[in-house]
Every structure is written in structure tokens, then in C-alpha cells.
Amino acid sequence: DAPPAATILIEGHDQHRGFFASSLLMAHLQQQHLQLSPSPPLLPTAILAHGFILQNNTPDKLSKSSGCSGVPEFLQVDVLRAAVLVGANGKDFRLSNDCLYRAYRRFKQIRQALGFLVNLLATSQSLPQESGVLDRYLLSLLHHASERILAKYDNLDFNGALDDFGELLSSIRSGLAAQASPSYSCLATLSHALVSLVAPVYSFLSEELYEYLSGFCPESFLGRTPAASVHLTTFLETME
């Protein structure tokens, strides 16, 4: 039997004459040796060439051989990931303290807002069971914002998606400041939906919150099959 074919080949843009060429050549020779028909081919169906993170004010890329100097030790992986997604735009990304600070400040605000919401769900023992006007308002906010955020993910507009996500969190916190209380079901829906929505950018934060949520309010409460990881779930479909 033929080995499974890779659907995509990912390498840095400096490998056009290196790893790219050798990988494609070996796959072609292997296919000829096995006398495979064109379907399924061993050759990948797509090639993705990525850029690099450059050290500030230099043309040098960060690499293991250079010791990755220039990256603060306290910097969370999620912050660096978000900074690159927002600032790279398909090109080499120049690392600077300013861009890292902006990414960290946004990450901190989102982490605090999500933590507040999840902890509110975890500590609320006397929430109403029936949905009311506040539930409908909050879930409507979630529905419309989710559509915008997912559309921006599809267009690789991560900066716009995070802007919309931050505005959604602010609107939800303002709604929760009202005298009325949301139902437990509404808070559970908000928590799971928001954690999955932010997972494409903040991978580790979303995984941590998903594991915490699963300990006292698993997705089965919402009629969904629980998964081993937030990255194995689908985005929560919300009703307007």
C-alpha cells in the first residue's frame, strides 16, 4: 500500500531551493517507483511558505542557533503568537518591544475578562433557571459578534477579530452590571462560546479555561459532546 499523502507542505521562504525542492523531488521519485496512479498522489496539494520573526532593528531572524535573543523571558507563547498573527501580514515580522507590549496588554485584558466570566459561572449558586430579557440581550450580542469574528478569521484579519472580541467582552460585562441576573444556562453558553472563539489566537489560554470549565460545567450541559481539548471542538452555534 502507498503511504498517506501530505496535503500541505510548510516551510520558510528561504527553502525554495532547499527543503521544498528536495521534498518534491523525493515524493515524485517515490511515486514513480511505486507506479502509483495520479490519484492519490504522494505530492502535496498545497505549499505554504511562511516568513520569519526578525530581531528589532536588524535584518537577522530569530532562531535556535542565535539563542532567540530579543524575546523577553516572561513573554507568554500566546502573546507572541497574537503579535505575529496581527503584525506579520504574510511577511517577515520585525519583533519590537512596542508590538509585544501592545499584544501583552490586549492579552491581559482578554484574559481578565474571560477569567471573570468563567469564575462568575463557577461561583454562582443561585442564578435563575429561566431565561429573561438579559439572557436574550447577551445571547444576541454573542450571535452577531460571533458571525463577524468568524468571518474575519476566514479572511485572516486577526486584528479585526480581536478588536471585535474585545468589544464583545466589554458589552457583556456592561450587561452583567445590570440589576437583573442572567440564567446559569446563559452564562454557560457565553463561557463556552467565548473560550472556543478565542482559541485560534490564544491557544494555551483557551485550553486552560476549557479544562477548568469541563471540571464543573462540561459541554454536555449544553447538549454537546465533550472533547478532550478545545481545539477538538467546533465553534458553538448561537441563536439570535
mmCIF file of C-alpha atoms in Angstrom:
data_model
loop_
_atom_site.group_PDB
_atom_site.id
_atom_site.type_symbol
_atom_site.label_atom_id
_atom_site.label_comp_id
_atom_site.label_asym_id
_atom_site.label_seq_id
_atom_site.Cartn_x
_atom_site.Cartn_y
_atom_site.Cartn_z
ATOM 1 C CA ASP A 1 0.000 0.000 0.000
ATOM 2 C CA ALA A 2 1.069 3.547 -0.685
ATOM 3 C CA PRO A 3 1.933 5.742 2.295
ATOM 4 C CA PRO A 4 -0.551 8.526 3.078
ATOM 5 C CA ALA A 5 -0.016 11.701 1.102
ATOM 6 C CA ALA A 6 0.668 15.037 2.781
ATOM 7 C CA THR A 7 -1.940 17.598 1.835
ATOM 8 C CA ILE A 8 0.244 20.622 2.549
ATOM 9 C CA LEU A 9 3.977 21.312 2.747
ATOM 10 C CA ILE A 10 5.026 24.079 5.171
ATOM 11 C CA GLU A 11 8.475 25.655 5.209
ATOM 12 C CA GLY A 12 10.194 29.006 5.476
ATOM 13 C CA HIS A 13 10.522 31.108 2.343
ATOM 14 C CA ASP A 14 14.297 30.597 2.413
ATOM 15 C CA GLN A 15 13.804 26.931 1.489
ATOM 16 C CA HIS A 16 12.514 27.339 -2.066
ATOM 17 C CA ARG A 17 15.735 25.800 -3.377
ATOM 18 C CA GLY A 18 16.344 23.616 -0.332
ATOM 19 C CA PHE A 19 13.831 21.556 1.583
ATOM 20 C CA PHE A 20 10.983 22.392 -0.801
ATOM 21 C CA ALA A 21 12.882 21.152 -3.827
ATOM 22 C CA SER A 22 14.205 18.007 -2.151
ATOM 23 C CA SER A 23 10.800 17.097 -0.689
ATOM 24 C CA LEU A 24 9.014 17.468 -4.003
ATOM 25 C CA LEU A 25 11.753 15.575 -5.851
ATOM 26 C CA MET A 26 11.725 12.644 -3.410
ATOM 27 C CA ALA A 27 7.922 12.452 -3.457
ATOM 28 C CA HIS A 28 7.952 12.393 -7.252
ATOM 29 C CA LEU A 29 10.617 9.651 -7.379
ATOM 30 C CA GLN A 30 8.770 7.596 -4.770
ATOM 31 C CA GLN A 31 5.544 7.863 -6.728
ATOM 32 C CA GLN A 32 7.303 6.759 -9.903
ATOM 33 C CA HIS A 33 8.924 3.834 -8.071
ATOM 34 C CA LEU A 34 5.614 2.645 -6.635
ATOM 35 C CA GLN A 35 3.968 3.210 -10.019
ATOM 36 C CA LEU A 36 1.051 4.982 -8.420
ATOM 37 C CA SER A 37 -1.729 6.486 -10.443
ATOM 38 C CA PRO A 38 -2.125 10.266 -10.160
ATOM 39 C CA SER A 39 -4.838 9.705 -7.535
ATOM 40 C CA PRO A 40 -3.974 9.644 -4.705
ATOM 41 C CA PRO A 41 -0.620 11.341 -5.335
ATOM 42 C CA LEU A 42 2.256 11.458 -2.884
ATOM 43 C CA LEU A 43 2.898 15.059 -3.800
ATOM 44 C CA PRO A 44 1.251 17.647 -1.528
ATOM 45 C CA THR A 45 -1.709 19.507 -2.926
ATOM 46 C CA ALA A 46 -0.615 22.877 -1.498
ATOM 47 C CA ILE A 47 2.552 24.661 -0.423
ATOM 48 C CA LEU A 48 2.719 27.259 2.343
ATOM 49 C CA ALA A 49 5.831 29.432 2.610
ATOM 50 C CA HIS A 50 5.992 31.404 5.855
ATOM 51 C CA GLY A 51 8.080 34.381 6.885
ATOM 52 C CA PHE A 52 10.276 34.840 9.956
ATOM 53 C CA ILE A 53 10.426 36.865 13.145
ATOM 54 C CA LEU A 54 13.224 39.405 12.784
ATOM 55 C CA GLN A 55 15.180 40.899 15.648
ATOM 56 C CA ASN A 56 14.362 44.561 16.179
ATOM 57 C CA ASN A 57 16.414 46.984 14.051
ATOM 58 C CA THR A 58 18.353 44.144 12.399
ATOM 59 C CA PRO A 59 17.846 42.000 9.289
ATOM 60 C CA ASP A 60 18.579 38.846 11.338
ATOM 61 C CA LYS A 61 15.867 36.306 12.047
ATOM 62 C CA LEU A 62 15.291 34.766 15.468
ATOM 63 C CA SER A 63 16.432 31.154 15.516
ATOM 64 C CA LYS A 64 17.501 28.416 17.896
ATOM 65 C CA SER A 65 21.114 28.828 16.799
ATOM 66 C CA SER A 66 21.064 32.519 17.753
ATOM 67 C CA GLY A 67 19.566 31.722 21.142
ATOM 68 C CA CYS A 68 16.325 33.548 20.259
ATOM 69 C CA SER A 69 17.778 36.675 21.832
ATOM 70 C CA GLY A 70 15.416 39.632 21.933
ATOM 71 C CA VAL A 71 12.378 37.761 23.265
ATOM 72 C CA PRO A 72 11.626 38.623 26.921
ATOM 73 C CA GLU A 73 11.716 35.558 29.155
ATOM 74 C CA PHE A 74 8.386 36.472 30.778
ATOM 75 C CA LEU A 75 6.588 36.565 27.420
ATOM 76 C CA GLN A 76 3.778 34.029 27.117
ATOM 77 C CA VAL A 77 3.570 31.987 23.935
ATOM 78 C CA ASP A 78 0.021 33.251 23.356
ATOM 79 C CA VAL A 79 1.240 36.860 23.370
ATOM 80 C CA LEU A 80 3.945 36.188 20.798
ATOM 81 C CA ARG A 81 1.511 34.179 18.676
ATOM 82 C CA ALA A 82 -1.022 37.017 18.719
ATOM 83 C CA ALA A 83 1.631 39.626 17.924
ATOM 84 C CA VAL A 84 2.769 37.644 14.876
ATOM 85 C CA LEU A 85 -0.786 36.932 13.662
ATOM 86 C CA VAL A 86 -1.691 40.610 13.918
ATOM 87 C CA GLY A 87 1.531 42.106 12.598
ATOM 88 C CA ALA A 88 3.017 39.674 10.095
ATOM 89 C CA ASN A 89 0.503 40.014 7.219
ATOM 90 C CA GLY A 90 2.229 37.240 5.288
ATOM 91 C CA LYS A 91 5.654 38.863 5.505
ATOM 92 C CA ASP A 92 8.645 38.743 7.818
ATOM 93 C CA PHE A 93 7.687 40.099 11.215
ATOM 94 C CA ARG A 94 10.012 42.558 12.958
ATOM 95 C CA LEU A 95 9.953 41.978 16.699
ATOM 96 C CA SER A 96 9.930 45.106 18.860
ATOM 97 C CA ASN A 97 9.153 45.944 22.453
ATOM 98 C CA ASP A 98 6.276 48.189 21.327
ATOM 99 C CA CYS A 99 4.431 45.464 19.421
ATOM 100 C CA LEU A 100 4.988 42.966 22.219
ATOM 101 C CA TYR A 101 3.685 45.426 24.804
ATOM 102 C CA ARG A 102 0.541 46.089 22.741
ATOM 103 C CA ALA A 103 -0.012 42.350 22.308
ATOM 104 C CA TYR A 104 0.551 41.697 26.021
ATOM 105 C CA ARG A 105 -1.817 44.487 27.088
ATOM 106 C CA ARG A 106 -4.589 43.131 24.851
ATOM 107 C CA PHE A 107 -3.945 39.560 26.041
ATOM 108 C CA LYS A 108 -4.093 40.662 29.683
ATOM 109 C CA GLN A 109 -7.410 42.463 29.177
ATOM 110 C CA ILE A 110 -8.989 39.489 27.418
ATOM 111 C CA ARG A 111 -7.618 37.018 29.976
ATOM 112 C CA GLN A 112 -9.027 39.051 32.867
ATOM 113 C CA ALA A 113 -12.440 39.441 31.224
ATOM 114 C CA LEU A 114 -12.715 35.739 30.354
ATOM 115 C CA GLY A 115 -11.498 34.751 33.818
ATOM 116 C CA PHE A 116 -14.134 36.972 35.407
ATOM 117 C CA LEU A 117 -16.902 35.393 33.341
ATOM 118 C CA VAL A 118 -15.802 31.791 33.943
ATOM 119 C CA ASN A 119 -15.292 32.360 37.680
ATOM 120 C CA LEU A 120 -18.714 34.003 37.888
ATOM 121 C CA LEU A 121 -20.198 30.832 36.438
ATOM 122 C CA ALA A 122 -18.175 28.661 38.822
ATOM 123 C CA THR A 123 -19.177 30.551 41.964
ATOM 124 C CA SER A 124 -22.810 31.353 41.180
ATOM 125 C CA GLN A 125 -25.081 29.019 43.118
ATOM 126 C CA SER A 126 -28.328 30.995 42.989
ATOM 127 C CA LEU A 127 -28.690 32.019 39.358
ATOM 128 C CA PRO A 128 -32.201 31.880 37.895
ATOM 129 C CA GLN A 129 -33.049 28.861 35.761
ATOM 130 C CA GLU A 130 -35.464 30.641 33.439
ATOM 131 C CA SER A 131 -34.145 32.940 30.735
ATOM 132 C CA GLY A 132 -35.213 36.560 30.738
ATOM 133 C CA VAL A 133 -34.653 39.807 28.872
ATOM 134 C CA LEU A 134 -30.991 39.980 29.903
ATOM 135 C CA ASP A 135 -30.357 36.477 28.545
ATOM 136 C CA ARG A 136 -31.849 37.382 25.192
ATOM 137 C CA TYR A 137 -29.767 40.573 25.057
ATOM 138 C CA LEU A 138 -26.489 38.837 25.922
ATOM 139 C CA LEU A 139 -27.064 35.928 23.544
ATOM 140 C CA SER A 140 -27.985 38.344 20.764
ATOM 141 C CA LEU A 141 -24.703 40.186 21.329
ATOM 142 C CA LEU A 142 -22.864 36.869 21.167
ATOM 143 C CA HIS A 143 -24.625 35.748 17.988
ATOM 144 C CA HIS A 144 -23.901 38.871 15.932
ATOM 145 C CA ALA A 145 -20.337 39.285 17.210
ATOM 146 C CA SER A 146 -19.561 35.610 16.540
ATOM 147 C CA GLU A 147 -20.585 35.991 12.920
ATOM 148 C CA ARG A 148 -18.276 38.986 12.485
ATOM 149 C CA ILE A 149 -15.359 37.337 14.284
ATOM 150 C CA LEU A 150 -15.570 34.076 12.330
ATOM 151 C CA ALA A 151 -15.815 35.988 9.049
ATOM 152 C CA LYS A 152 -12.636 37.884 9.936
ATOM 153 C CA TYR A 153 -10.874 34.647 10.859
ATOM 154 C CA ASP A 154 -11.774 33.340 7.397
ATOM 155 C CA ASN A 155 -10.180 36.450 5.871
ATOM 156 C CA LEU A 156 -7.119 36.150 8.168
ATOM 157 C CA ASP A 157 -7.995 39.508 9.741
ATOM 158 C CA PHE A 158 -6.861 38.563 13.237
ATOM 159 C CA ASN A 159 -6.504 42.148 14.392
ATOM 160 C CA GLY A 160 -10.105 42.915 13.440
ATOM 161 C CA ALA A 161 -11.286 39.670 15.045
ATOM 162 C CA LEU A 162 -9.572 40.524 18.340
ATOM 163 C CA ASP A 163 -10.982 44.068 18.233
ATOM 164 C CA ASP A 164 -14.493 42.655 17.844
ATOM 165 C CA PHE A 165 -13.829 40.084 20.567
ATOM 166 C CA GLY A 166 -12.701 42.793 22.986
ATOM 167 C CA GLU A 167 -15.784 44.898 22.220
ATOM 168 C CA LEU A 168 -17.995 41.848 22.783
ATOM 169 C CA LEU A 169 -16.427 41.210 26.185
ATOM 170 C CA SER A 170 -16.915 44.851 27.177
ATOM 171 C CA SER A 171 -20.581 44.762 26.147
ATOM 172 C CA ILE A 172 -21.149 41.523 28.071
ATOM 173 C CA ARG A 173 -19.556 42.929 31.230
ATOM 174 C CA SER A 174 -21.718 46.040 30.924
ATOM 175 C CA GLY A 175 -24.801 43.834 30.604
ATOM 176 C CA LEU A 176 -23.782 41.807 33.640
ATOM 177 C CA ALA A 177 -23.552 45.020 35.660
ATOM 178 C CA ALA A 178 -27.336 45.424 35.359
ATOM 179 C CA GLN A 179 -29.551 44.702 38.350
ATOM 180 C CA ALA A 180 -31.039 41.616 36.693
ATOM 181 C CA SER A 181 -29.072 38.333 36.750
ATOM 182 C CA PRO A 182 -28.531 36.074 33.746
ATOM 183 C CA SER A 183 -29.528 32.437 33.941
ATOM 184 C CA TYR A 184 -26.968 29.694 34.563
ATOM 185 C CA SER A 185 -27.610 28.361 31.052
ATOM 186 C CA CYS A 186 -26.866 31.772 29.532
ATOM 187 C CA LEU A 187 -23.589 32.120 31.435
ATOM 188 C CA ALA A 188 -22.571 28.589 30.451
ATOM 189 C CA THR A 189 -23.295 29.324 26.790
ATOM 190 C CA LEU A 190 -21.341 32.587 26.911
ATOM 191 C CA SER A 191 -18.362 30.968 28.634
ATOM 192 C CA HIS A 192 -18.028 28.009 26.268
ATOM 193 C CA ALA A 193 -18.682 30.095 23.155
ATOM 194 C CA LEU A 194 -16.133 32.777 24.067
ATOM 195 C CA VAL A 195 -13.433 30.272 25.017
ATOM 196 C CA SER A 196 -13.795 28.493 21.672
ATOM 197 C CA LEU A 197 -13.956 31.797 19.763
ATOM 198 C CA VAL A 198 -10.596 32.949 21.084
ATOM 199 C CA ALA A 199 -8.873 29.568 20.634
ATOM 200 C CA PRO A 200 -7.455 30.288 17.133
ATOM 201 C CA VAL A 201 -5.337 33.101 18.614
ATOM 202 C CA TYR A 202 -4.817 32.322 22.309
ATOM 203 C CA SER A 203 -4.316 28.570 22.101
ATOM 204 C CA PHE A 204 -2.992 27.946 25.601
ATOM 205 C CA LEU A 205 -5.326 30.340 27.421
ATOM 206 C CA SER A 206 -8.375 28.810 25.755
ATOM 207 C CA GLU A 207 -7.186 25.282 26.562
ATOM 208 C CA GLU A 208 -6.646 26.188 30.216
ATOM 209 C CA LEU A 209 -10.110 27.742 30.510
ATOM 210 C CA TYR A 210 -11.761 24.859 28.643
ATOM 211 C CA GLU A 211 -10.233 22.321 31.046
ATOM 212 C CA TYR A 212 -11.389 24.427 34.003
ATOM 213 C CA LEU A 213 -14.916 24.720 32.584
ATOM 214 C CA SER A 214 -15.071 20.993 31.889
ATOM 215 C CA GLY A 215 -14.496 20.328 35.587
ATOM 216 C CA PHE A 216 -17.821 21.835 36.699
ATOM 217 C CA CYS A 217 -19.784 22.713 33.544
ATOM 218 C CA PRO A 218 -18.895 20.368 30.674
ATOM 219 C CA GLU A 219 -20.251 20.877 27.186
ATOM 220 C CA SER A 220 -22.735 18.071 27.793
ATOM 221 C CA PHE A 221 -24.709 20.645 29.829
ATOM 222 C CA LEU A 222 -25.295 22.465 26.516
ATOM 223 C CA GLY A 223 -26.222 19.276 24.673
ATOM 224 C CA ARG A 224 -22.809 18.934 23.038
ATOM 225 C CA THR A 225 -20.353 16.053 23.170
ATOM 226 C CA PRO A 226 -17.392 16.966 25.409
ATOM 227 C CA ALA A 227 -13.976 16.832 23.764
ATOM 228 C CA ALA A 228 -10.510 16.162 25.126
ATOM 229 C CA SER A 229 -9.397 19.636 24.035
ATOM 230 C CA VAL A 230 -10.954 22.927 22.999
ATOM 231 C CA HIS A 231 -9.090 22.506 19.720
ATOM 232 C CA LEU A 232 -11.113 19.356 19.001
ATOM 233 C CA THR A 233 -14.457 21.135 19.368
ATOM 234 C CA THR A 234 -16.426 23.193 16.902
ATOM 235 C CA PHE A 235 -17.486 26.793 17.380
ATOM 236 C CA LEU A 236 -20.667 26.972 19.385
ATOM 237 C CA GLU A 237 -23.647 27.827 17.217
ATOM 238 C CA THR A 238 -25.689 30.585 18.811
ATOM 239 C CA MET A 239 -29.285 31.609 18.228
ATOM 240 C CA GLU A 240 -30.192 35.227 17.522
#
